[in-house]
Coordinates of C-alpha atoms and ligand atoms in Angstrom, one line a residue:
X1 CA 2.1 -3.7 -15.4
X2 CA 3.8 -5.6 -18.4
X3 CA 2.0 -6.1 -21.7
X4 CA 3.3 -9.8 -21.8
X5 CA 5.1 -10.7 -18.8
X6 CA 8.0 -12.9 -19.6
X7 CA 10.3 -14.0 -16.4
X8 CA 12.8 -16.5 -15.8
X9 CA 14.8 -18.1 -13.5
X10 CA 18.7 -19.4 -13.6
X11 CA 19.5 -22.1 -15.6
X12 CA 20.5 -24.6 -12.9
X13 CA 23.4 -26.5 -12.4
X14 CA 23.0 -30.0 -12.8
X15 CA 25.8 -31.2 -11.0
X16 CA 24.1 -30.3 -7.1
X17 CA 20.4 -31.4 -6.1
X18 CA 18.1 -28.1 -6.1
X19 CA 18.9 -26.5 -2.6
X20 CA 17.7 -23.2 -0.8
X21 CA 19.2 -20.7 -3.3
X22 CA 17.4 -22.6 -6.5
X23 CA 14.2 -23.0 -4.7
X24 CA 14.1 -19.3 -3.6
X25 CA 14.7 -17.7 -7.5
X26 CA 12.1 -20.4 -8.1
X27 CA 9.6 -19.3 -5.4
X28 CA 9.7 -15.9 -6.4
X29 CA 9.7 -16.4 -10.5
X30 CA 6.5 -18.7 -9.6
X31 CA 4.6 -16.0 -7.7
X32 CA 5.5 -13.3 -9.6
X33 CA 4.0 -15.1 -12.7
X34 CA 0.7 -16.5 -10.7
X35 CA 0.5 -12.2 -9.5
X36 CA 0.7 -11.7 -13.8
X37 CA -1.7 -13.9 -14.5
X38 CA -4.2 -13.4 -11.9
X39 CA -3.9 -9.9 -13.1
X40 CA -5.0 -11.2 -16.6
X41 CA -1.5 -10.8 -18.0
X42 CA -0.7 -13.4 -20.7
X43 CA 2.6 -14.6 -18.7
X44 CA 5.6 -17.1 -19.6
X45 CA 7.5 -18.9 -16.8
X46 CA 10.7 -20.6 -17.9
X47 CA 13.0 -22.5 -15.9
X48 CA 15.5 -25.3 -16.6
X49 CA 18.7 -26.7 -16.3
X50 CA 22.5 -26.0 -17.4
X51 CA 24.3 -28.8 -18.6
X52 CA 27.4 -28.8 -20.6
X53 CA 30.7 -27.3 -19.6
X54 CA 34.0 -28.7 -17.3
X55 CA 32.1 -28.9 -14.1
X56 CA 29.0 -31.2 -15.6
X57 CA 31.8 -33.3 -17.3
X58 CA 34.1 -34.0 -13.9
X59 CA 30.5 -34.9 -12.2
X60 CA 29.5 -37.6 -14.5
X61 CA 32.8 -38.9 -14.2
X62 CA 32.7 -39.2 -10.5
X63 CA 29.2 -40.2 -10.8
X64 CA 30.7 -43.0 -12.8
X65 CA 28.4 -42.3 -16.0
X66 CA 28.3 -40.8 -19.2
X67 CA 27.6 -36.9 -19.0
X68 CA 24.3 -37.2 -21.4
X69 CA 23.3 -39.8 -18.3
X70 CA 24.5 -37.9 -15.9
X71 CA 22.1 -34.5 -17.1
X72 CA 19.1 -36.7 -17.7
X73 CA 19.1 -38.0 -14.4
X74 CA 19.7 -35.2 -13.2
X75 CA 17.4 -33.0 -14.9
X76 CA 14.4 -35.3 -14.3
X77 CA 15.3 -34.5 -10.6
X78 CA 15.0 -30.6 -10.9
X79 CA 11.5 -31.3 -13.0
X80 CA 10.5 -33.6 -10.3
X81 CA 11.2 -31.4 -7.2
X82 CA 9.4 -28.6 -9.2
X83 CA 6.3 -29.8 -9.7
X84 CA 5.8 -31.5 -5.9
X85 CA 6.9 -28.5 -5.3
X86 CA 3.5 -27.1 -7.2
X87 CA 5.7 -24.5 -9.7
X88 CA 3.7 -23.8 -12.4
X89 CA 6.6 -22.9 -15.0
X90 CA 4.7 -23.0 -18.6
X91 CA 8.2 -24.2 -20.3
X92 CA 11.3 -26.2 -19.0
X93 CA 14.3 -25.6 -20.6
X94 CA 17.2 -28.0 -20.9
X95 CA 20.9 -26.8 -22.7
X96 CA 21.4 -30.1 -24.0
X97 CA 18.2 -30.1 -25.9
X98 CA 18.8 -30.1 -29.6
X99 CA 16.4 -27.1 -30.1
X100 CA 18.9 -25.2 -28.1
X101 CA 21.7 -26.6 -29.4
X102 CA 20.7 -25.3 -32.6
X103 CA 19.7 -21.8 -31.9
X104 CA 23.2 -21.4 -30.1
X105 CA 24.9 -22.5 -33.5
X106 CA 22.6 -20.5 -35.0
X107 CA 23.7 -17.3 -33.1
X108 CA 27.2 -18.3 -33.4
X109 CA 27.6 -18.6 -36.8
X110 CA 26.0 -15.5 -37.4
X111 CA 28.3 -13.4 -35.3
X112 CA 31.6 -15.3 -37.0
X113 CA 30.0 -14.3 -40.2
X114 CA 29.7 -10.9 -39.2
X115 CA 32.7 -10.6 -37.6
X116 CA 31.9 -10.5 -34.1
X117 CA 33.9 -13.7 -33.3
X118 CA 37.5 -14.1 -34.4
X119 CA 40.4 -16.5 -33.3
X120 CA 42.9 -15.7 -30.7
X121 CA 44.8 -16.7 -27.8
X122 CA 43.8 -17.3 -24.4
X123 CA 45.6 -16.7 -21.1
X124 CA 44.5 -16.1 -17.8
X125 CA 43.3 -18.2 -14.6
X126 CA 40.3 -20.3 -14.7
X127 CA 38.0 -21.3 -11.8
X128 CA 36.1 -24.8 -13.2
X129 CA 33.7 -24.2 -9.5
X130 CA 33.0 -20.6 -11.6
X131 CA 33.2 -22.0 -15.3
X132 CA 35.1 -18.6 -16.0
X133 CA 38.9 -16.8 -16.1
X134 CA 39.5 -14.4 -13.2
X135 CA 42.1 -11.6 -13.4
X136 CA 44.5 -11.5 -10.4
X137 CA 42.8 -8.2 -8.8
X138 CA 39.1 -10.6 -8.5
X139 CA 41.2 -13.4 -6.2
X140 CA 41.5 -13.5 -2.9
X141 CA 45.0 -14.3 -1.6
X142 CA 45.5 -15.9 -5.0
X143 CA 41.8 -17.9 -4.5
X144 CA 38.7 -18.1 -6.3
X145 CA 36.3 -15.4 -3.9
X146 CA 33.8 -18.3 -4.2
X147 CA 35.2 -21.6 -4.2
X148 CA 38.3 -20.5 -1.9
X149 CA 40.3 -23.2 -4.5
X150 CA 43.9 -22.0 -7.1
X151 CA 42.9 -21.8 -10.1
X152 CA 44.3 -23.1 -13.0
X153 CA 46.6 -21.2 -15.3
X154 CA 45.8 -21.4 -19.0
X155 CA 47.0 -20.5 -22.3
X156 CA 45.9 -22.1 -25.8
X157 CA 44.3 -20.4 -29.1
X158 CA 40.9 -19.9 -28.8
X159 CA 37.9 -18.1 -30.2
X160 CA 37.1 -14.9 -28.6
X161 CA 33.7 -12.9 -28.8
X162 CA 34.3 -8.8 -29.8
X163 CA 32.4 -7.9 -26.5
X164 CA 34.8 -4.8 -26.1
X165 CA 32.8 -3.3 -29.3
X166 CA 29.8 -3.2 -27.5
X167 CA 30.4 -2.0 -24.1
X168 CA 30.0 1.7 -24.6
X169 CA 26.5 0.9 -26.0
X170 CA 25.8 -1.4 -22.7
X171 CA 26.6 1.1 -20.0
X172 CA 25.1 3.8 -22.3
X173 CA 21.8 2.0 -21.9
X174 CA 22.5 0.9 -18.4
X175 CA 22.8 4.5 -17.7
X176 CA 19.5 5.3 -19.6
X177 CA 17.2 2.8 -18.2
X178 CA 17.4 3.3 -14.1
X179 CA 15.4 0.3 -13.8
X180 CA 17.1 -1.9 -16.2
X181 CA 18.6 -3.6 -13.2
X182 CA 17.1 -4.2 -9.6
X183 CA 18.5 -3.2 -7.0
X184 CA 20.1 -0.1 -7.7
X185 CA 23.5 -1.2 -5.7
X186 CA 24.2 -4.2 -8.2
X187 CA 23.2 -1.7 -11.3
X188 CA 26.0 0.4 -9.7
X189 CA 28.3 -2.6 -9.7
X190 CA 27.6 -3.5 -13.4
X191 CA 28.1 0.5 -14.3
X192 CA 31.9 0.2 -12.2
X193 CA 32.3 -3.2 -14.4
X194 CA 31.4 -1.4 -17.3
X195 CA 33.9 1.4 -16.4
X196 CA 36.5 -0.8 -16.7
X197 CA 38.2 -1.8 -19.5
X198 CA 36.8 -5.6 -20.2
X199 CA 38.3 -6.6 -23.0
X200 CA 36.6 -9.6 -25.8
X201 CA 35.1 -12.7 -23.9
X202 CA 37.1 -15.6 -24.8
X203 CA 34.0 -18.5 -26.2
X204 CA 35.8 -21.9 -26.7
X205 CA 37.2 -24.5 -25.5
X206 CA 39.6 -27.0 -27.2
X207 CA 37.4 -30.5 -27.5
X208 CA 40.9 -32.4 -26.5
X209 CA 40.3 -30.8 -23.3
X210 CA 36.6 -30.8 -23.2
X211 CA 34.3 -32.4 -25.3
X212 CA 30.7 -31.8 -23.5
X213 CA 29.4 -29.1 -25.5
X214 CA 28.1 -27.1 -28.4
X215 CA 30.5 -27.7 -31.3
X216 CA 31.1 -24.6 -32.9
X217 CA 29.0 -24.3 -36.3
X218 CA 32.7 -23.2 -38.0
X219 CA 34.8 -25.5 -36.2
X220 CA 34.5 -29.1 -34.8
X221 CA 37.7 -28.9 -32.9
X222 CA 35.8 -26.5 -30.3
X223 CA 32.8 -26.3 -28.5
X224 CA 30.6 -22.9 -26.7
X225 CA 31.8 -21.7 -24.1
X226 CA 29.3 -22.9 -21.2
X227 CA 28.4 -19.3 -20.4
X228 CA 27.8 -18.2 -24.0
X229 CA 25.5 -21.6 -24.5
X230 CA 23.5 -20.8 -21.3
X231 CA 22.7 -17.7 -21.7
X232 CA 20.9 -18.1 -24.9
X233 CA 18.6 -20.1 -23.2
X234 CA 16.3 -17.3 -22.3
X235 CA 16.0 -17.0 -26.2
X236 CA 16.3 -20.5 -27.3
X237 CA 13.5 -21.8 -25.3
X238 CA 10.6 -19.7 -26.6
X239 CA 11.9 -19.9 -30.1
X240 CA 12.1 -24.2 -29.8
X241 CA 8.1 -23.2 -29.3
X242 CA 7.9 -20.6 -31.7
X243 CA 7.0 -18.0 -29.4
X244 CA 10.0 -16.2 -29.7
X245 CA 8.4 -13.1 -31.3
X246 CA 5.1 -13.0 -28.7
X247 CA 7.6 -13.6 -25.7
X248 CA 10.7 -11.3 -26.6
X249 CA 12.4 -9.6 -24.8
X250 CA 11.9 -10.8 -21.5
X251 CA 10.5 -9.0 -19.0
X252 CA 12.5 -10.2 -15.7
X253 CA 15.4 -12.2 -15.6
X254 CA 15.7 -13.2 -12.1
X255 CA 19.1 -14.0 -10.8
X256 CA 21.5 -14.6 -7.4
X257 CA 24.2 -11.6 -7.2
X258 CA 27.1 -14.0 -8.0
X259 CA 25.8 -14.0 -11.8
X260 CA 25.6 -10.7 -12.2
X261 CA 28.7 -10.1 -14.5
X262 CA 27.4 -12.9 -17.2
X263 CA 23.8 -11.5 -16.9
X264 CA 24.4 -7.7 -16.8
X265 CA 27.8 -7.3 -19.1
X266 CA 27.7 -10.7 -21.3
X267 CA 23.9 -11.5 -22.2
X268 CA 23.4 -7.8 -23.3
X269 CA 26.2 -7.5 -25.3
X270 CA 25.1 -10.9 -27.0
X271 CA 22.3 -9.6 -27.6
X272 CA 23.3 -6.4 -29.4
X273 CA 25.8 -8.2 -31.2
X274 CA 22.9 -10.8 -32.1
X275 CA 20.5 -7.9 -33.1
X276 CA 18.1 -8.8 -30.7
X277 CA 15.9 -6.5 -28.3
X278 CA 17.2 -6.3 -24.9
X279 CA 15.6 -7.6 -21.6
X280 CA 13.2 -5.5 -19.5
X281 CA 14.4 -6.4 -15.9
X282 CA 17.5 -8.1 -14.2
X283 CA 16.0 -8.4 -10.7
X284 CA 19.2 -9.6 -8.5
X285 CA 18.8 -11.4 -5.2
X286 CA 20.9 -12.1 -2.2
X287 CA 22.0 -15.0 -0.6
X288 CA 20.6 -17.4 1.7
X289 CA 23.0 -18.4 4.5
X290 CA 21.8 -21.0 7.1
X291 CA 22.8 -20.6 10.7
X292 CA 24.8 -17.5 10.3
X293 CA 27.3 -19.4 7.9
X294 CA 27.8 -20.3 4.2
X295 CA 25.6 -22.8 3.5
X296 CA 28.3 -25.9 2.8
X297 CA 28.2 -29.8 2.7
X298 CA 31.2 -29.9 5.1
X299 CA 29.6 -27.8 7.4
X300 CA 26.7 -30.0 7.1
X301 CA 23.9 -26.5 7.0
X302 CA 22.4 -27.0 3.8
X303 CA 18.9 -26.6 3.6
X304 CA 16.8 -29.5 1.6
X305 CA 13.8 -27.7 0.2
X306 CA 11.8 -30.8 0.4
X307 CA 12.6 -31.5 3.4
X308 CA 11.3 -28.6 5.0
X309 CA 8.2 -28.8 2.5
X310 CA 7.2 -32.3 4.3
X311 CA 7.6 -30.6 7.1
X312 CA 5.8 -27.5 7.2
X313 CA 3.8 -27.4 4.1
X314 CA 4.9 -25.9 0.6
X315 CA 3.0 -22.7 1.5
X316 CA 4.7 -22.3 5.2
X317 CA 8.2 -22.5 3.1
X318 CA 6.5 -19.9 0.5
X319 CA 6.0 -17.3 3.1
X320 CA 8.9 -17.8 5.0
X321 CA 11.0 -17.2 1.8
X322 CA 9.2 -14.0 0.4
X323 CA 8.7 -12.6 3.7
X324 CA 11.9 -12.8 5.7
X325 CA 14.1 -11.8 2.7
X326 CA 14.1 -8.4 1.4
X327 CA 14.5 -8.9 -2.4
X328 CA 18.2 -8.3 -3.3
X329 CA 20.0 -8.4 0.3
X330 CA 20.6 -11.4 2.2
X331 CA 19.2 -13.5 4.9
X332 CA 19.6 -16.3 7.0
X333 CA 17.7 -19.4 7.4
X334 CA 16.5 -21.4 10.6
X335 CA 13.9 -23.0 11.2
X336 CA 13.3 -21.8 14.5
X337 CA 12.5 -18.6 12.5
X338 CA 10.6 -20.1 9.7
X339 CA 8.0 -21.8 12.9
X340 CA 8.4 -18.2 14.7
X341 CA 6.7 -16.7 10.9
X342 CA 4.7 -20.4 10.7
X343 CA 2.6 -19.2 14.2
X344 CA 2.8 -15.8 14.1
X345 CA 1.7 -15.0 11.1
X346 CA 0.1 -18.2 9.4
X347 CA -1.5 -19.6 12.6
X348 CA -2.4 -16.9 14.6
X349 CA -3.2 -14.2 11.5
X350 CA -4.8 -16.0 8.8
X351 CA -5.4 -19.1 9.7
X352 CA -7.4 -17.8 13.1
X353 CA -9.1 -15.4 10.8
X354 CA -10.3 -18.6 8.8
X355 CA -11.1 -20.9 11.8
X356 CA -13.1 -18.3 13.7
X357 CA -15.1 -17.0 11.1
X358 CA -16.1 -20.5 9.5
X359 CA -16.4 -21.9 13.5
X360 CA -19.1 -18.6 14.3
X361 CA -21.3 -19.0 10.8
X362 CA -21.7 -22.6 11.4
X363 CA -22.5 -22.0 15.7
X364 CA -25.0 -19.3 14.8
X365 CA -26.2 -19.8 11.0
X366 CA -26.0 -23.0 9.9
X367 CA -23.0 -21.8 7.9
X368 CA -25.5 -19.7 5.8
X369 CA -24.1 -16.4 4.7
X370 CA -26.3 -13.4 6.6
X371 CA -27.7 -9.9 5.0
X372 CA -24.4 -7.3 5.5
X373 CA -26.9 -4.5 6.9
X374 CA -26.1 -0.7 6.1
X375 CA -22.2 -0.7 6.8
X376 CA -21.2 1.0 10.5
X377 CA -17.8 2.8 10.0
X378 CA -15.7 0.5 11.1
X379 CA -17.1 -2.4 8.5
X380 CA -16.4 0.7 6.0
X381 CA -12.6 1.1 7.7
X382 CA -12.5 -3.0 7.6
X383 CA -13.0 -2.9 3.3
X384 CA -10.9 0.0 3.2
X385 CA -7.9 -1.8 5.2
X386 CA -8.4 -4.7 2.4
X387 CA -8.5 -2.1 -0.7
X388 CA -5.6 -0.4 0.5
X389 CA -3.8 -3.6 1.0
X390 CA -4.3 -4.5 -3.2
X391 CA -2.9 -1.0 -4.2
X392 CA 0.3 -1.0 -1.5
X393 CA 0.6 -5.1 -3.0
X394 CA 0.3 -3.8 -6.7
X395 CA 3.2 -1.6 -5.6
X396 CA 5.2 -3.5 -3.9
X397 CA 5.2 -6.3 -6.1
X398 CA 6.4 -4.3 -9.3
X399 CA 9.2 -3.1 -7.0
X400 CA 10.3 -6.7 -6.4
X401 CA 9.5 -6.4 -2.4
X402 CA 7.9 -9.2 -2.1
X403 CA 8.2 -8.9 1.8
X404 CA 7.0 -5.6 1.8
X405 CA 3.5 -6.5 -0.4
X406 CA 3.1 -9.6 2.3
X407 CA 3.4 -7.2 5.1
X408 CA 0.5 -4.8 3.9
X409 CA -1.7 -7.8 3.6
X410 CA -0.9 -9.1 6.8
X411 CA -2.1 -5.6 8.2
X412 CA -5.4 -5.8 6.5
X413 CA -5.5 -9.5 7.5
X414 CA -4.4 -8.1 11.7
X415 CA -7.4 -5.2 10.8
X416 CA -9.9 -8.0 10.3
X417 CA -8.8 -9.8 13.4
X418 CA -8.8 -7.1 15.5
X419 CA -12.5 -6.3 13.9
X420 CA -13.7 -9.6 15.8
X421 CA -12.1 -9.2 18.7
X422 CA -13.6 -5.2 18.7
X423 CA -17.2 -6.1 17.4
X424 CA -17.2 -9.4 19.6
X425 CA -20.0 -11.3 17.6
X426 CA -19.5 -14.1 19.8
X427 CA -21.3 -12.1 23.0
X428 CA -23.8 -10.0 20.9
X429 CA -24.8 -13.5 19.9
X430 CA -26.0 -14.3 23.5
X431 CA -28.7 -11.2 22.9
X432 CA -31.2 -12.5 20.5
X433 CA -32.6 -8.8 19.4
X434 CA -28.5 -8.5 18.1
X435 CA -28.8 -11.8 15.9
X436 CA -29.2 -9.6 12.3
X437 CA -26.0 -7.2 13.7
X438 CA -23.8 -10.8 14.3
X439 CA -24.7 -12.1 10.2
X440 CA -23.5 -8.2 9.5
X441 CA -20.4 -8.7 11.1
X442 CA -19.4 -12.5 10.0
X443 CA -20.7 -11.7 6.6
X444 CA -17.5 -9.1 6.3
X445 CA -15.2 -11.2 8.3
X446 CA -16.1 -13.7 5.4
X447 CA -15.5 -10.8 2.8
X448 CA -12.4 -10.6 4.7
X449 CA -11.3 -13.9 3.8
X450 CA -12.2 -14.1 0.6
X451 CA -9.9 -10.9 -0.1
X452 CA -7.4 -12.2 2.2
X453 CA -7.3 -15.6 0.1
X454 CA -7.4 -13.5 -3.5
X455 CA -4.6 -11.6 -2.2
X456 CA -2.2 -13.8 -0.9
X457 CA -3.1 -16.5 -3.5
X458 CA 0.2 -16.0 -5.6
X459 CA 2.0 -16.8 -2.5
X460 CA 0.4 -19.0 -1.0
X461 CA -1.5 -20.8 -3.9
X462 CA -2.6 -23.6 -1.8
X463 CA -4.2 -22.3 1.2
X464 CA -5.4 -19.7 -1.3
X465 CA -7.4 -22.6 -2.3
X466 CA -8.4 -24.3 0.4
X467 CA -10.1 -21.2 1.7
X468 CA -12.0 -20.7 -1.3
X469 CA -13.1 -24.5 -1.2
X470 CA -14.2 -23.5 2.6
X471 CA -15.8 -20.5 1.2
X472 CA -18.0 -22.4 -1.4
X473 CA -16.9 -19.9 -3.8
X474 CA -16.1 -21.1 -7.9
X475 CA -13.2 -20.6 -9.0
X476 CA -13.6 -18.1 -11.7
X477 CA -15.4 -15.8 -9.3
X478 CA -12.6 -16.8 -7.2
X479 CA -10.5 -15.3 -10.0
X480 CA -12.3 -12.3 -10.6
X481 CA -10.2 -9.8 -8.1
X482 CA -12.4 -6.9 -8.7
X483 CA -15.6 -8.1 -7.5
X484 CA -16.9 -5.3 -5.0
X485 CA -16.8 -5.8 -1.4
X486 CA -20.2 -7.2 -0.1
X487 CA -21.3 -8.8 -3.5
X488 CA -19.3 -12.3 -3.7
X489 CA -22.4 -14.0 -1.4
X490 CA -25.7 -14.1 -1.9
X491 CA -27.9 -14.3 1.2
X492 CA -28.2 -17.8 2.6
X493 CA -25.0 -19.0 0.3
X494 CA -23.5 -22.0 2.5
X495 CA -19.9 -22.3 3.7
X496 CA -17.9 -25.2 4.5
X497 CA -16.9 -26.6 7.8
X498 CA -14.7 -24.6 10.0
X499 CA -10.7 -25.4 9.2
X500 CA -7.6 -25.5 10.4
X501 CA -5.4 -24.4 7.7
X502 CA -2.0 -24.1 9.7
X503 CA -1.6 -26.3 12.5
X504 CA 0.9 -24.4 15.4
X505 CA 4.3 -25.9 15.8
Ligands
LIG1 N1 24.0 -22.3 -14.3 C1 24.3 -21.0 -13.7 C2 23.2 -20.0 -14.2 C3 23.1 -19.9 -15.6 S1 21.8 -18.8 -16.1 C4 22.0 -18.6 -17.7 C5 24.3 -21.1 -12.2 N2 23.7 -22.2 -11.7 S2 23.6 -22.5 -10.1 O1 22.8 -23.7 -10.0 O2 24.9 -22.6 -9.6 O3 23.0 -21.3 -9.4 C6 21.7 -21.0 -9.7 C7 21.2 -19.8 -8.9 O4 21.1 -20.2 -7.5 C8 22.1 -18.6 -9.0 O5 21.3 -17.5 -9.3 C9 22.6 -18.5 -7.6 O6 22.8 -17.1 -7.3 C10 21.5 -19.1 -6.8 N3 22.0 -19.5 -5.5 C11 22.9 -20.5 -5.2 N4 23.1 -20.5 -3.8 C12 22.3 -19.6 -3.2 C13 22.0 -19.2 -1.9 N5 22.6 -19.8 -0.9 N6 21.1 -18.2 -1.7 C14 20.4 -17.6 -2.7 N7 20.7 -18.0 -4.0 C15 21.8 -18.8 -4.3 O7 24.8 -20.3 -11.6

């Protein structure tokens, strides 16, 4: 576990609506810092939007508007979908916010001074989709991989960044630091990149071309490079807080495998060039398709997060997300599997394990919470299942598999199902010399769901709740993951009602 834990999403695009691919990297930076801090890690959670650069500019024109309009709006929208969404990031970081505008100058002017940036010319092919130059060997059939469009052939002085200096020092510390990035088939990528002959990254553009940007501190007829500005923002937005020094470096950068070159070549360099500390963790993930294909406007397949949130509930989404995608390789959405994982898993596991359990204490004992008796083996197997779960979650987790840490839940969450269905409280009840056996039994089935909700609160924050709400339990014992098995309720502590915390669809 991390001393500080310090993770972050993408910067996102302002010039699209947050879709699948932003609300997965968000899902996951979220759970991962609620697992942090539930583990009483002091944790940071940055998100935020990117907002200068050629592609922002053409969408406030076609927006009709004025780019600083234009990011505003759109902004506000992210922020908004966020937090009905329930992310809890601690800081939102915007690239046209003067505090970063100021740290990027700051950075910039320190490497010209040092000699780090000098003036050059550039020529080569530039996707505006991309915001970067491509050599002929990345196209396909003369096309951007990605945006399947020409690009454009340019040539005009420019400033260029001496990344070339510091790529021996990147891949030597690549090749040092197995973990450095997650999975290992992107960290072979980046080493094959690295391999490669790479050449100084070319940071300006000409304002006569485009204005909407960071001037450069040592000359207003240019501003940053979009790339080079967004990347700082993993720096610039604890420093605008003055955290800086109790954040850096950050634990986990989380990205989607088409930034991998910027995150795993560029940002380290910049940050050996800038004399900072480098990150901990680039944790890469695959990408979403829907319906076997690319997820595309014209195809009319893209998947509105919010959508499927009033729909199925925040948490449903949550689970589906984490569960189905095996962090780092891709997956396709439907919904007809996202209701398949709703029923299965939600419905019939833990929610039946809720309903049951809550429906039996209030038939028999008034809801009252019963003595647990001298434990029979398999109440002892039944706590084991849910102690093994934590450690094989613990694991998981710092592996980034998120689906495999749900999975060993859901078997200690099957266990305690199958525990009712074997111990059958509901016909020892009929025999009233067995009435002290049935407390035994729903007192663990409660214990059960108490672990089961501590567990799987990360994920699934809000049913996490709800079940402690039905549990009568406060919150901070709530929070308190190491209280023993068997000693959460007193004798005679009273539930809630029974609940039905995901309806079947
Ligand atoms: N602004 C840059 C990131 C700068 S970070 C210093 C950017 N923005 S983006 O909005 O286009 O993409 C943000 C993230 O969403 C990327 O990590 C990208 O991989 C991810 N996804 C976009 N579509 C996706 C899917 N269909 N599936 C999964 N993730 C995808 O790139």
């Amino acid at each position: 576990m991390p001393r500080h834990a310090y993770i972050t999403t993408p910067i996102y695009y302002v010039n699209a609506e947050p879709h699948l691919g932003s609300t997965y990297t968000t899902v996951v930076a979220d759970a991962l810092a609620r697992f942090y801090r539930q583990r009483g890690i002091s944790t940071t959670f940055q998100t935020g939007t990117d907002e200068h650069g050629e592609k922002i500019a053409e969408s406030a024109r076609e927006a009709g508007v004025s780019p600083r309009e234009f990011v505003d709006e759109v902004a506000a929208k992210f922020r908004s979908t966020w937090d009905s969404c329930g992310i809890q990031y601690d800081h939102f970081v915007r690239t046209s916010d003067p505090r970063h505008v100021e740290f990027v100058r700051g950075v910039l002017a320190r490497l010209h001074a040092q000699d780090d940036i000098y003036f050059g010319s550039y020529e080569g092919l530039y996707c505006v989709g991309c915001e970067r130059l491509y050599t002929e060997k990345e196209l396909k059939d003369g096309l951007c991989p990605d945006h399947l469009t020409k690009p454009s052939e340019v040539s005009e002085p420019n400033y260029f960044f001496r990344m070339a200096k510091y790529q021996d020092a990147v891949r030597g510390h690549i090749e040092k630091n197995p973990g450095f990035i997650h999975p290992e088939g992107y960290r072979n990528e980046t080493l094959a990149m690295l391999r490669e002959d790479l050449g100084d990254l070319c940071i300006s553009r000409p304002k006569e071309r485009l204005s909407w940007g960071i001037e450069l501190p040592f000359d207003a007829g240019y501003v940053t490079y979009v790339w080079f500005d967004a990347l700082l923002n993993y720096a610039s937005g604890p420093a605008a807080q003055g955290r800086f020094e109790e954040v850096w470096p950050a634990t986990l950068h989380l990205i989607g495998k088409d930034i991998l070159k910027p995150h795993a070549v560029f940002w380290p360099t910049m940050l050996l060039a800038a004399g900072y500390p480098l990150y901990e963790r680039l944790g890469v993930g695959g990408f979403w398709s829907s319906g076997g294909h690319k997820m595309s406007k014209s195809l009319g397949n893209v998947v509105k997060p919010l959508e499927l949130r009033d729909r199925y509930g925040m948490d449903a989404l949550r689970y589906f997300l984490l569960r189905d995608m095996a962090f780092g390789q891709d997956a396709d959405f439907t919904e007809e599997a996202l209701i398949v994982r709703l029923n299965a898993d939600l419905a019939n596991g833990l929610g039946n394990l809720v309903s049951r359990t809550l429906a039996m204490s209030a038939k028999y004992f008034g809801s009252r919470v019963q003595a647990r008796l001298p434990a029979t083996d398999e109440d002892a197997a039944l706590a084991t299942a849910f102690a093994e779960a934590r450690v094989e979650l613990d694991r998981q987790i710092e592996n980034l598999a998120f689906h495999r840490g749900l999975e060993a839940v859901w078997r200690a969450i099957d266990a305690a199902n199958k525990y009712v269905a074997d111990q059958a409280p509901f016909k020892l009840a009929r025999d009233e010399t067995q009435r002290p056996r049935v407390g035994a039994i729903l007192h663990n089935c409660i214990e059960s769901l108490r672990v089961a909700a501590q567990l799987v609160a990360p994920f699934l924050p809000d049913s996490a709740d709800r079940i402690r709400e039905a549990l009568g339990l406060p919150a901070d014992r709530f929070a308190n993951l190491d209280l023993p098995w068997g000693e959460a309720f007193a004798d005679e502590h009273l539930l809630g009602p029974s609940i039905n915390l995901f309806p079947r669809v």
